[in-house]
Coordinates of C-alpha atoms in Angstrom, one line a residue:
M1 CA 56.4 68.6 33.4
V2 CA 58.2 65.3 33.2
A3 CA 57.2 62.8 30.6
E4 CA 56.1 59.4 31.7
S5 CA 58.3 57.7 29.1
G6 CA 61.4 55.8 29.9
G7 CA 64.9 56.9 29.8
P8 CA 67.0 57.9 26.8
E9 CA 67.6 54.4 25.8
D10 CA 63.9 53.9 25.3
Q11 CA 63.9 56.8 22.7
K12 CA 66.3 55.1 20.4
P13 CA 64.9 53.7 17.2
Q14 CA 64.7 49.9 17.1
S15 CA 66.8 48.1 14.5
D16 CA 65.4 45.9 11.7
E17 CA 66.5 42.8 13.6
A18 CA 64.6 43.9 16.7
R19 CA 61.3 44.3 14.7
S20 CA 59.2 41.2 13.8
A21 CA 58.5 40.5 10.1
F22 CA 54.7 40.4 11.0
V23 CA 54.6 43.8 12.7
P24 CA 53.1 46.5 10.4
P25 CA 55.6 49.2 9.4
A26 CA 55.5 52.6 11.1
G27 CA 53.0 55.1 9.7
T28 CA 50.3 52.6 8.8
M29 CA 47.0 52.1 10.6
Q30 CA 47.1 49.1 12.8
P31 CA 43.8 47.1 12.9
V32 CA 42.2 47.1 16.2
S33 CA 41.0 43.6 17.0
P34 CA 39.7 42.2 20.2
P35 CA 41.6 39.6 22.0
E36 CA 41.3 36.1 20.5
E37 CA 40.0 34.7 23.7
D38 CA 37.0 37.0 23.6
H39 CA 35.9 36.0 20.1
P40 CA 36.9 32.4 19.5
T41 CA 36.6 31.2 15.9
S42 CA 36.0 27.8 14.4
E43 CA 37.6 26.3 11.4
F44 CA 34.1 25.8 10.0
A45 CA 33.2 29.5 10.2
I46 CA 32.4 31.4 7.0
P47 CA 35.3 33.7 6.0
T48 CA 34.8 37.5 6.1
G49 CA 33.3 38.8 2.9
V50 CA 31.4 35.7 2.0
H51 CA 27.6 36.0 2.2
P52 CA 26.0 32.7 2.9
E53 CA 22.5 33.8 1.9
A54 CA 23.6 34.4 -1.7
S55 CA 23.7 31.3 -3.8
G56 CA 25.0 31.0 -7.3
S57 CA 22.7 30.3 -10.2
G58 CA 24.8 27.8 -12.0
G59 CA 27.7 26.7 -9.9
S60 CA 28.4 23.3 -8.6
G61 CA 27.5 22.3 -5.1
G62 CA 30.0 23.4 -2.5
G63 CA 31.9 26.0 -4.6
S64 CA 31.4 29.6 -5.7
T65 CA 29.8 30.4 -9.0
G66 CA 32.2 33.2 -10.0
G67 CA 35.9 33.7 -10.1
P68 CA 38.3 33.6 -7.1
N69 CA 37.0 37.0 -5.8
S70 CA 33.3 36.0 -6.0
D71 CA 31.3 36.7 -2.9
T72 CA 28.5 34.1 -3.6
L73 CA 28.3 30.6 -2.3
S74 CA 26.0 27.9 -3.8
S75 CA 23.9 25.7 -1.6
A76 CA 25.3 22.3 -0.5
F77 CA 22.1 20.7 -1.8
T78 CA 22.4 22.1 -5.4
P79 CA 23.1 19.3 -7.9
P80 CA 26.5 19.6 -9.6
S81 CA 26.7 20.6 -13.2
S82 CA 27.5 17.0 -14.1
Y83 CA 24.3 15.7 -12.5
N84 CA 22.2 13.5 -14.8
A85 CA 18.6 12.6 -13.8
Q86 CA 18.9 9.3 -15.6
Q87 CA 22.0 8.2 -13.6
A88 CA 21.4 9.9 -10.3
P89 CA 23.3 8.7 -7.3
P90 CA 21.5 7.7 -4.1
A91 CA 20.1 10.8 -2.5
F92 CA 20.7 9.6 1.1
T93 CA 22.9 7.1 2.8
P94 CA 21.4 5.8 6.1
A95 CA 23.6 5.2 9.1
T96 CA 23.5 1.4 8.5
G97 CA 24.7 1.8 4.9
I98 CA 22.8 1.2 1.7
P99 CA 21.1 -2.2 1.8
M100 CA 21.9 -4.7 -0.8
V101 CA 18.6 -4.8 -2.8
R102 CA 18.6 -6.7 -6.0
L103 CA 15.4 -6.5 -7.9
T104 CA 15.9 -9.2 -10.5
K105 CA 14.5 -8.6 -13.9
E106 CA 13.1 -12.2 -14.0
A107 CA 10.5 -11.2 -11.4
P108 CA 7.3 -9.5 -12.8
W109 CA 7.2 -5.8 -12.5
Q110 CA 4.2 -6.0 -10.2
D111 CA 6.3 -7.8 -7.6
R112 CA 9.3 -5.6 -8.0
M113 CA 7.3 -2.3 -7.7
R114 CA 5.2 -3.7 -4.9
T115 CA 8.4 -4.6 -3.0
M116 CA 9.8 -1.1 -3.4
L117 CA 6.5 0.6 -2.4
R118 CA 6.6 -1.4 0.8
M119 CA 10.2 -0.2 1.5
P120 CA 11.0 3.0 3.4
V121 CA 12.1 5.8 1.0
T122 CA 15.7 5.7 2.4
E123 CA 16.0 1.9 1.6
R124 CA 14.8 1.9 -2.0
P125 CA 17.5 1.1 -4.5
A126 CA 18.9 3.6 -6.9
P127 CA 16.7 4.2 -10.0
E128 CA 17.5 2.2 -13.1
S129 CA 16.5 4.4 -16.0
I130 CA 15.3 2.0 -18.7
Q131 CA 13.6 4.2 -21.4
R132 CA 15.9 6.7 -23.2
T133 CA 15.1 10.3 -23.8
D134 CA 15.9 12.6 -26.7
D135 CA 18.6 14.6 -24.8
D136 CA 20.7 14.5 -21.7
T137 CA 18.6 17.0 -19.8
G138 CA 16.4 14.3 -18.4
P139 CA 12.8 13.4 -19.1
A140 CA 10.0 15.9 -19.5
V141 CA 8.6 15.7 -16.0
P142 CA 5.0 17.1 -16.8
R143 CA 4.6 14.7 -19.7
V144 CA 5.8 11.7 -17.7
L145 CA 3.4 12.5 -14.9
D146 CA 0.5 13.0 -17.3
L147 CA 1.2 9.6 -18.9
T148 CA 1.4 8.0 -15.5
L149 CA -1.9 9.4 -14.5
R150 CA -3.6 8.3 -17.7
I151 CA -2.3 4.8 -17.2
G152 CA -3.5 4.7 -13.6
E153 CA -6.9 6.0 -14.6
L154 CA -7.5 3.1 -17.0
L155 CA -6.4 0.6 -14.4
L156 CA -8.5 2.1 -11.6
A157 CA -11.5 2.5 -13.9
G158 CA -11.2 -1.2 -14.9
G159 CA -11.5 -2.4 -11.3
E160 CA -7.8 -3.0 -10.4
G161 CA -6.8 -2.8 -6.8
A162 CA -5.3 0.4 -5.4
E163 CA -1.9 -1.3 -4.6
D164 CA -1.5 -2.6 -8.1
V165 CA -2.5 0.8 -9.5
E166 CA 0.2 2.5 -7.4
A167 CA 2.7 -0.2 -8.4
A168 CA 2.0 0.5 -12.1
M169 CA 2.3 4.3 -11.7
F170 CA 5.6 3.9 -9.7
A171 CA 7.0 1.6 -12.4
V172 CA 6.3 4.1 -15.2
T173 CA 7.9 7.0 -13.4
R174 CA 11.0 5.0 -12.5
S175 CA 11.4 3.7 -16.0
Y176 CA 11.6 7.2 -17.3
G177 CA 14.1 8.3 -14.7
L178 CA 11.9 10.1 -12.1
D179 CA 13.2 8.5 -9.0
R180 CA 11.6 10.8 -6.3
S181 CA 8.0 10.2 -7.2
E182 CA 5.2 9.2 -4.9
P183 CA 1.8 8.1 -6.3
T184 CA -1.4 8.2 -4.3
V185 CA -4.6 6.3 -5.3
T186 CA -8.1 6.7 -3.8
F187 CA -11.5 5.6 -5.1
T188 CA -11.9 8.4 -7.7
L189 CA -8.7 10.5 -7.4
L190 CA -5.2 9.8 -8.5
S191 CA -2.3 12.1 -7.8
I192 CA 1.4 11.9 -8.1
S193 CA 4.2 14.2 -6.8
H194 CA 7.8 14.4 -8.1
Q195 CA 10.6 16.3 -6.4
P196 CA 13.6 16.8 -8.6
S197 CA 16.0 17.6 -5.7
L198 CA 15.9 18.5 -2.1
V199 CA 15.9 22.2 -2.8
D200 CA 13.6 22.3 -5.9
D201 CA 9.8 22.7 -5.7
P202 CA 7.8 19.5 -6.2
V203 CA 5.7 19.0 -9.2
T204 CA 2.3 17.5 -8.4
A205 CA -0.5 16.4 -10.8
S206 CA -3.8 14.8 -10.2
R207 CA -6.6 13.2 -12.2
T208 CA -10.2 12.3 -11.4
V209 CA -11.8 9.0 -12.5
R210 CA -15.4 10.0 -13.4
R211 CA -16.4 6.9 -15.4
R212 CA -15.8 3.3 -14.6
G213 CA -16.4 0.4 -16.9
T214 CA -15.7 -3.3 -17.0
D215 CA -13.4 -4.2 -19.9
Y216 CA -10.7 -6.7 -18.9
T217 CA -9.4 -6.7 -22.5
R218 CA -8.4 -3.1 -22.1
L219 CA -7.0 -3.8 -18.7
A220 CA -4.7 -6.5 -20.1
A221 CA -3.6 -4.1 -22.9
V222 CA -2.6 -1.5 -20.3
F223 CA -0.6 -4.2 -18.3
R224 CA 1.2 -5.1 -21.5
L225 CA 2.1 -1.4 -22.1
V226 CA 3.5 -1.1 -18.6
D227 CA 5.4 -4.3 -19.0
D228 CA 7.0 -3.0 -22.2
I229 CA 7.8 0.3 -20.5
T230 CA 9.6 -1.4 -17.6
S231 CA 11.4 -3.9 -19.9
E232 CA 14.9 -3.3 -21.1
D233 CA 14.2 -5.3 -24.3
A234 CA 11.6 -2.7 -25.5
D235 CA 12.3 0.9 -26.4
V236 CA 9.1 2.8 -25.6
S237 CA 9.5 6.6 -25.9
L238 CA 6.9 9.0 -24.5
E239 CA 5.4 9.5 -27.9
E240 CA 5.1 5.8 -28.5
A241 CA 3.5 5.3 -25.1
Y242 CA 1.0 8.0 -25.8
R243 CA 0.2 6.5 -29.2
R244 CA -0.4 3.0 -27.7
L245 CA -2.5 4.5 -24.9
A246 CA -4.7 6.3 -27.4
E247 CA -5.2 3.0 -29.3
I248 CA -6.2 1.2 -26.1
R249 CA -8.8 3.9 -25.4
R250 CA -10.2 3.7 -28.9
N251 CA -10.4 -0.1 -29.0
R252 CA -13.9 -1.5 -29.3
H253 CA -15.2 -4.1 -26.9
P254 CA -14.4 -7.6 -28.0
Y255 CA -18.1 -8.7 -27.7
P256 CA -21.1 -6.9 -29.1
G257 CA -24.2 -6.1 -27.1
W258 CA -26.3 -9.1 -28.1
V259 CA -23.5 -11.4 -27.0
L260 CA -23.4 -9.8 -23.6
T261 CA -27.2 -10.2 -23.2
A262 CA -27.0 -13.8 -24.2
A263 CA -24.1 -14.3 -21.6
A264 CA -26.3 -12.8 -18.9
G265 CA -29.0 -15.3 -19.8
L266 CA -26.5 -18.2 -19.7
L267 CA -25.2 -17.1 -16.4
A268 CA -28.6 -16.9 -14.8
G269 CA -29.7 -20.3 -16.3
S270 CA -26.5 -22.0 -15.1
A271 CA -26.9 -20.6 -11.7
S272 CA -30.5 -21.9 -11.5
V273 CA -29.2 -25.4 -12.4
L274 CA -26.7 -25.2 -9.6
V275 CA -29.5 -24.8 -7.0
G276 CA -31.7 -27.6 -8.5
G277 CA -33.4 -26.2 -11.5
G278 CA -34.3 -28.2 -14.6
V279 CA -34.5 -27.4 -18.3
L280 CA -37.6 -25.3 -18.0
V281 CA -36.2 -23.4 -15.1
F282 CA -33.0 -22.8 -17.1
I283 CA -35.0 -21.3 -19.9
V284 CA -37.2 -19.1 -17.7
A285 CA -34.2 -17.8 -15.7
A286 CA -32.3 -17.0 -18.8
A287 CA -35.3 -15.1 -20.3
G288 CA -35.7 -13.1 -17.1
A289 CA -32.0 -12.2 -16.9
M290 CA -31.9 -11.1 -20.5
L291 CA -35.0 -9.0 -20.1
G292 CA -33.5 -7.4 -17.0
D293 CA -30.2 -6.8 -18.8
R294 CA -32.0 -5.0 -21.7
L295 CA -34.0 -2.8 -19.2
A296 CA -30.8 -1.9 -17.4
W297 CA -29.2 -0.9 -20.8
L298 CA -32.3 1.3 -21.5
C299 CA -31.9 3.0 -18.1
A300 CA -28.2 3.5 -18.7
G301 CA -28.9 5.2 -22.0
R302 CA -31.3 7.6 -20.3
G303 CA -28.6 8.6 -17.8
L304 CA -30.1 6.9 -14.7
P305 CA -27.6 6.1 -11.9
E306 CA -26.5 2.5 -11.4
F307 CA -28.6 2.1 -8.3
Y308 CA -31.8 2.3 -10.4
Q309 CA -30.2 0.2 -13.1
F310 CA -29.7 -2.7 -10.6
T311 CA -33.2 -2.2 -9.2
V312 CA -34.8 -2.5 -12.6
A313 CA -32.6 -5.4 -13.7
A314 CA -33.6 -7.4 -10.5
M315 CA -37.4 -7.1 -11.2
P316 CA -37.8 -9.4 -14.3
P317 CA -36.2 -12.6 -12.8
A318 CA -38.2 -12.1 -9.6
A319 CA -41.4 -11.6 -11.7
M320 CA -40.7 -14.8 -13.6
G321 CA -40.3 -16.7 -10.4
V322 CA -43.6 -15.3 -9.0
A323 CA -45.4 -16.1 -12.2
L324 CA -44.2 -19.7 -12.0
T325 CA -45.5 -19.9 -8.4
L326 CA -48.9 -18.7 -9.6
T327 CA -49.2 -21.7 -12.0
H328 CA -49.1 -24.0 -8.9
S329 CA -46.7 -26.4 -10.7
T330 CA -45.0 -28.8 -8.4
D331 CA -42.2 -29.8 -10.9
I332 CA -40.8 -26.2 -11.1
R333 CA -38.8 -24.5 -8.4
P334 CA -39.5 -20.7 -8.6
S335 CA -36.7 -20.1 -6.0
A336 CA -34.2 -21.4 -8.5
V337 CA -35.4 -18.8 -11.1
I338 CA -35.0 -15.9 -8.7
T339 CA -31.7 -17.2 -7.4
G340 CA -30.3 -17.4 -11.0
G341 CA -31.3 -13.8 -11.6
L342 CA -29.6 -12.7 -8.5
F343 CA -26.4 -14.5 -9.5
A344 CA -26.2 -12.3 -12.6
L345 CA -26.5 -9.1 -10.6
L346 CA -24.4 -9.6 -7.4
P347 CA -21.4 -7.2 -7.5
G348 CA -18.7 -9.8 -6.9
R349 CA -16.0 -7.9 -8.7
A350 CA -16.5 -4.7 -6.6
L351 CA -16.7 -6.7 -3.4
V352 CA -13.4 -8.5 -4.0
A353 CA -11.6 -5.3 -4.9
G354 CA -13.0 -3.5 -1.9
V355 CA -11.9 -6.2 0.6
Q356 CA -8.5 -6.5 -1.1
D357 CA -7.9 -2.8 -0.7
G358 CA -8.8 -3.0 2.9
L359 CA -6.5 -6.0 3.6
T360 CA -3.6 -4.2 1.9
G361 CA -4.0 -1.0 3.9
Y362 CA -5.9 1.3 1.5
Y363 CA -8.8 1.9 3.9
I364 CA -10.3 5.0 2.2
T365 CA -10.5 3.3 -1.1
A366 CA -11.8 0.1 0.5
S367 CA -14.5 2.0 2.4
A368 CA -15.7 3.7 -0.8
R369 CA -15.8 0.4 -2.8
L370 CA -17.7 -1.4 0.0
L371 CA -20.1 1.5 0.2
E372 CA -20.7 1.2 -3.5
V373 CA -21.3 -2.5 -3.1
M374 CA -23.8 -1.8 -0.4
Y375 CA -25.7 0.6 -2.6
F376 CA -25.8 -1.9 -5.4
F377 CA -27.0 -4.6 -3.0
I378 CA -29.7 -2.3 -1.7
G379 CA -30.9 -1.6 -5.2
I380 CA -31.1 -5.4 -5.9
V381 CA -33.0 -5.8 -2.6
A382 CA -35.4 -3.1 -3.5
G383 CA -36.2 -4.5 -6.9
V384 CA -36.8 -8.1 -5.6
L385 CA -38.8 -7.0 -2.6
I386 CA -41.2 -4.9 -4.7
V387 CA -41.9 -7.9 -6.9
L388 CA -42.2 -10.3 -3.9
Y389 CA -44.7 -8.0 -2.1
L390 CA -46.8 -7.8 -5.3
G391 CA -46.6 -11.6 -5.6
L392 CA -47.8 -12.1 -2.0
Q393 CA -50.7 -9.7 -2.6
L394 CA -51.7 -11.8 -5.7
G395 CA -51.7 -15.0 -3.6
A396 CA -48.4 -16.5 -4.7
Q397 CA -47.3 -19.3 -2.3
L398 CA -43.6 -18.7 -1.9
N399 CA -42.1 -21.5 0.1
P400 CA -39.1 -20.6 2.4
E401 CA -38.6 -24.3 3.1
A402 CA -37.3 -24.8 -0.4
R403 CA -33.9 -23.9 0.8
F404 CA -33.6 -27.3 2.5
V405 CA -34.2 -29.3 -0.6
A406 CA -31.0 -31.1 -1.4
Y407 CA -29.8 -31.3 -5.0
N408 CA -26.9 -33.7 -5.6
E409 CA -26.0 -34.0 -9.2
P410 CA -22.2 -33.5 -9.2
V411 CA -21.6 -33.8 -12.9
V412 CA -24.5 -31.5 -13.8
Q413 CA -23.4 -29.0 -11.2
I414 CA -19.8 -29.0 -12.3
L415 CA -20.8 -28.4 -15.9
A416 CA -23.2 -25.6 -14.8
S417 CA -20.5 -24.0 -12.8
M418 CA -18.1 -24.0 -15.7
A419 CA -20.8 -22.5 -18.0
L420 CA -21.5 -19.8 -15.3
S421 CA -17.8 -18.9 -15.2
L422 CA -17.7 -18.8 -19.0
A423 CA -20.7 -16.4 -19.2
F424 CA -19.2 -14.3 -16.4
A425 CA -15.9 -14.0 -18.4
V426 CA -17.8 -12.8 -21.5
L427 CA -19.7 -10.2 -19.4
L428 CA -16.4 -8.9 -18.1
Q429 CA -15.1 -8.4 -21.7
Q430 CA -12.2 -10.7 -21.2
E431 CA -9.7 -11.7 -23.9
R432 CA -10.6 -14.9 -25.6
S433 CA -7.3 -16.5 -24.7
T434 CA -8.2 -16.3 -21.0
V435 CA -11.7 -17.6 -21.2
L436 CA -10.7 -21.3 -21.1
A437 CA -8.4 -20.9 -18.1
V438 CA -11.0 -19.0 -16.0
T439 CA -13.7 -21.6 -17.0
L440 CA -11.5 -24.4 -15.7
N441 CA -10.8 -22.4 -12.6
G442 CA -14.5 -21.9 -11.9
G443 CA -15.0 -25.7 -12.2
V444 CA -12.2 -26.4 -9.8
A445 CA -13.7 -23.9 -7.3
W446 CA -17.1 -25.7 -7.4
I447 CA -15.5 -29.1 -7.0
I448 CA -13.7 -28.0 -3.9
F449 CA -16.8 -26.4 -2.5
G450 CA -19.0 -29.4 -3.2
A451 CA -16.5 -31.8 -1.7
M452 CA -16.3 -29.9 1.5
A453 CA -19.8 -28.6 2.0
R454 CA -21.9 -31.5 0.5
T455 CA -19.7 -34.5 1.0
G456 CA -17.6 -33.5 4.0
Q457 CA -20.5 -31.7 5.8
I458 CA -18.3 -28.7 6.5
S459 CA -19.7 -25.2 7.0
P460 CA -20.6 -23.7 3.7
V461 CA -18.9 -20.4 4.6
A462 CA -15.7 -22.2 5.4
A463 CA -15.9 -24.3 2.3
T464 CA -16.5 -21.1 0.3
A465 CA -13.4 -19.5 1.8
V466 CA -11.2 -22.5 0.9
A467 CA -12.5 -22.6 -2.6
A468 CA -12.0 -18.9 -3.1
G469 CA -8.5 -19.2 -1.8
L470 CA -7.7 -21.8 -4.5
V471 CA -9.2 -19.5 -7.1
G472 CA -6.9 -16.7 -5.9
L473 CA -3.9 -19.0 -5.9
F474 CA -4.5 -20.3 -9.4
G475 CA -5.4 -16.9 -10.6
Q476 CA -2.1 -15.4 -9.4
L477 CA -0.1 -18.3 -11.0
F478 CA -1.9 -17.8 -14.3
S479 CA -1.3 -14.0 -14.2
R480 CA 2.4 -14.4 -13.5
Y481 CA 2.7 -16.9 -16.3
R482 CA 1.1 -14.4 -18.7
F483 CA 2.6 -11.2 -17.0
T484 CA -0.8 -9.6 -16.8
S485 CA -3.4 -8.7 -14.2
S486 CA -4.9 -11.5 -12.0
L487 CA -8.5 -10.1 -12.2
P488 CA -9.4 -11.9 -15.5
Y489 CA -8.5 -15.2 -14.0
I490 CA -10.2 -14.6 -10.6
T491 CA -13.3 -12.6 -10.9
A492 CA -15.3 -14.8 -13.2
A493 CA -14.1 -18.0 -11.4
I494 CA -15.8 -16.9 -8.1
G495 CA -19.1 -16.6 -9.9
P496 CA -20.4 -20.1 -8.8
L497 CA -19.5 -19.3 -5.1
L498 CA -21.6 -16.1 -4.9
P499 CA -24.4 -16.2 -2.2
G500 CA -27.4 -16.1 -4.5
S501 CA -29.6 -18.5 -2.6
A502 CA -28.9 -17.0 0.8
T503 CA -29.7 -13.6 -0.5
Y504 CA -33.0 -14.7 -2.0
F505 CA -34.3 -16.5 1.0
G506 CA -33.3 -13.6 3.2
L507 CA -35.3 -11.2 1.1
L508 CA -38.2 -13.7 1.1
G509 CA -38.2 -13.8 4.9
V510 CA -38.3 -10.0 5.1
A511 CA -41.1 -9.9 2.6
Q512 CA -43.1 -12.4 4.6
N513 CA -42.5 -10.6 7.9
E514 CA -40.2 -13.3 9.2
L515 CA -37.5 -10.9 10.1
D516 CA -35.5 -13.4 12.3
A517 CA -35.1 -15.9 9.5
G518 CA -34.7 -13.3 6.9
L519 CA -31.9 -11.4 8.7
A520 CA -30.2 -14.7 9.6
S521 CA -30.1 -15.7 5.9
L522 CA -28.9 -12.2 4.9
S523 CA -26.2 -12.5 7.5
T524 CA -25.1 -15.8 5.9
A525 CA -25.0 -14.1 2.5
V526 CA -22.8 -11.3 3.9
A527 CA -20.5 -13.8 5.6
T528 CA -20.2 -15.8 2.4
A529 CA -19.3 -12.7 0.4
L530 CA -16.6 -11.7 2.9
A531 CA -15.3 -15.3 2.9
I532 CA -15.0 -15.1 -0.9
A533 CA -13.1 -11.8 -0.9
I534 CA -10.8 -12.8 2.0
G535 CA -10.1 -16.2 0.5
V536 CA -9.2 -14.7 -2.9
N537 CA -6.8 -12.2 -1.3
L538 CA -5.3 -14.9 1.0
G539 CA -4.8 -17.2 -2.0
S540 CA -3.1 -14.5 -3.9
E541 CA -0.7 -13.8 -1.0
I542 CA 0.0 -17.5 -0.6
S543 CA 1.0 -17.8 -4.2
R544 CA 3.7 -15.2 -3.7
L545 CA 5.3 -17.4 -1.0
F546 CA 6.3 -19.9 -3.7
M547 CA 8.0 -17.2 -5.8
G548 CA 11.3 -15.6 -5.4
V549 CA 11.0 -12.4 -3.3
P550 CA 12.5 -9.5 -5.2
G551 CA 15.1 -7.8 -3.1
A552 CA 15.5 -10.5 -0.5
V553 CA 19.1 -11.1 0.4
G554 CA 20.2 -14.0 2.6
G555 CA 16.7 -15.2 3.3
A556 CA 15.1 -11.9 4.2
S557 CA 11.4 -12.0 4.9
R558 CA 8.8 -10.2 2.8
R559 CA 7.8 -6.8 4.1
A560 CA 4.3 -6.1 5.4
A561 CA 1.8 -4.4 3.1
K562 CA 1.4 -1.2 5.2
R563 CA 1.8 -1.7 9.0
T564 CA 2.9 -4.3 11.4
R565 CA 0.9 -5.1 14.5
G566 CA -1.0 -1.9 14.2
F567 CA 1.9 0.5 14.8

């Protein structure tokens, strides 16, 4: 059998020169590999022997955790060993580059934080850690989140708007180095989530606001604490912040109970003078409001809901007005007594906060606040209607035409409006240093309203909106000067503008089965209330047009609150 091999020359061993240096020597197993064209490789392919699913526990991002023969590879998203939470680099660079955002320290923290909240996450500037921690491992995330929630709880319980509460919470977390934090505020629930990195699990905490009270002194103290936390000039550790927060909670109200009762009487008496009452009407209205206030305190001590507290508080002023009607005196206006009592009960603070939340895009919180206002208003209506029905059964001659009686005493009305704002400020537990400013602001509001509605014969609703806008403008300017909340300078100043008369005559029309006139008057009251709330919010926004926009470079415009054109 003849072999298929070549000739004798083919059987000769090859010399070393004829053999390539890359050819394996004879006697070794040659690896069998498919042709390169069948299995193309990429320069980004993972080398053989490296397992991509295994990640190191302590290595730096992009390198192995062990020695040169290690088979593990850490994730590209794992922070390097030199990463510091207090000096973290930007987490993401957009295609257009990092925008030049300069949040000047001269601007109040409210404006700086509100500006960043309205930015997309990818455009927010890098965090500037202000408060130092005990070590270099970063802040204690659970404690920072708990402190943030406690601060937000006090602000929300005090009546602050949802956007300002989120701004305060965002300011606290950024000051302690937590840059990837997102606060969320609803009517009774606050939550905040922090994600340390792109591969770590987020830490989420929440807190429920179960009790709400009106104490603007406490509100101002919380604002000062947040201002110190966000300031580079003050060193506020977590322990110091907790201590100050505990002191704020333990602080007693600045005014005792009897002062609040006297303030309620002064408010009702001043309101009765605004609508044409005299000295006797002032005394009767004040007595009815103080009696209603004491009854409301009694119901609160027994644990009755606020709906019934408003119902009970509305009965004594209405009863005083009906009693004056039964005396058949022509020199006394019973409608002024009932109107004054309504001024002391109308929930102007909750109305302004609800409309403000709706205008800034917090629709869930706005809906809940407005629903609360509606329940309070229904409680007031129920209390007054019960007394009016009883008065009609007893033969009281309540005159709906009294609404057309003109009362033009500018000096007396201006003084009464200032006294009303002063009493309202005391009821809101404001600091004594803010009472004078809000009293003057209330006087200015009534001057503008009287000049437009009485002298200029302009629609009362439009005049109310303009006056409320000026209240919001001056309130924002006062608050920026004092670096505090604007509510103490706004809420009490809108007291003289509340629709007490329209509410009373609307209820009187319903009680006398004149539904058309009654509903028309109630519609005017609702329109006036909405005009107050919208005017206050618009004035606050206009005030920011005169201030430097934090983060604006080259004349950049201010960002919208939530959405633009509904998209």
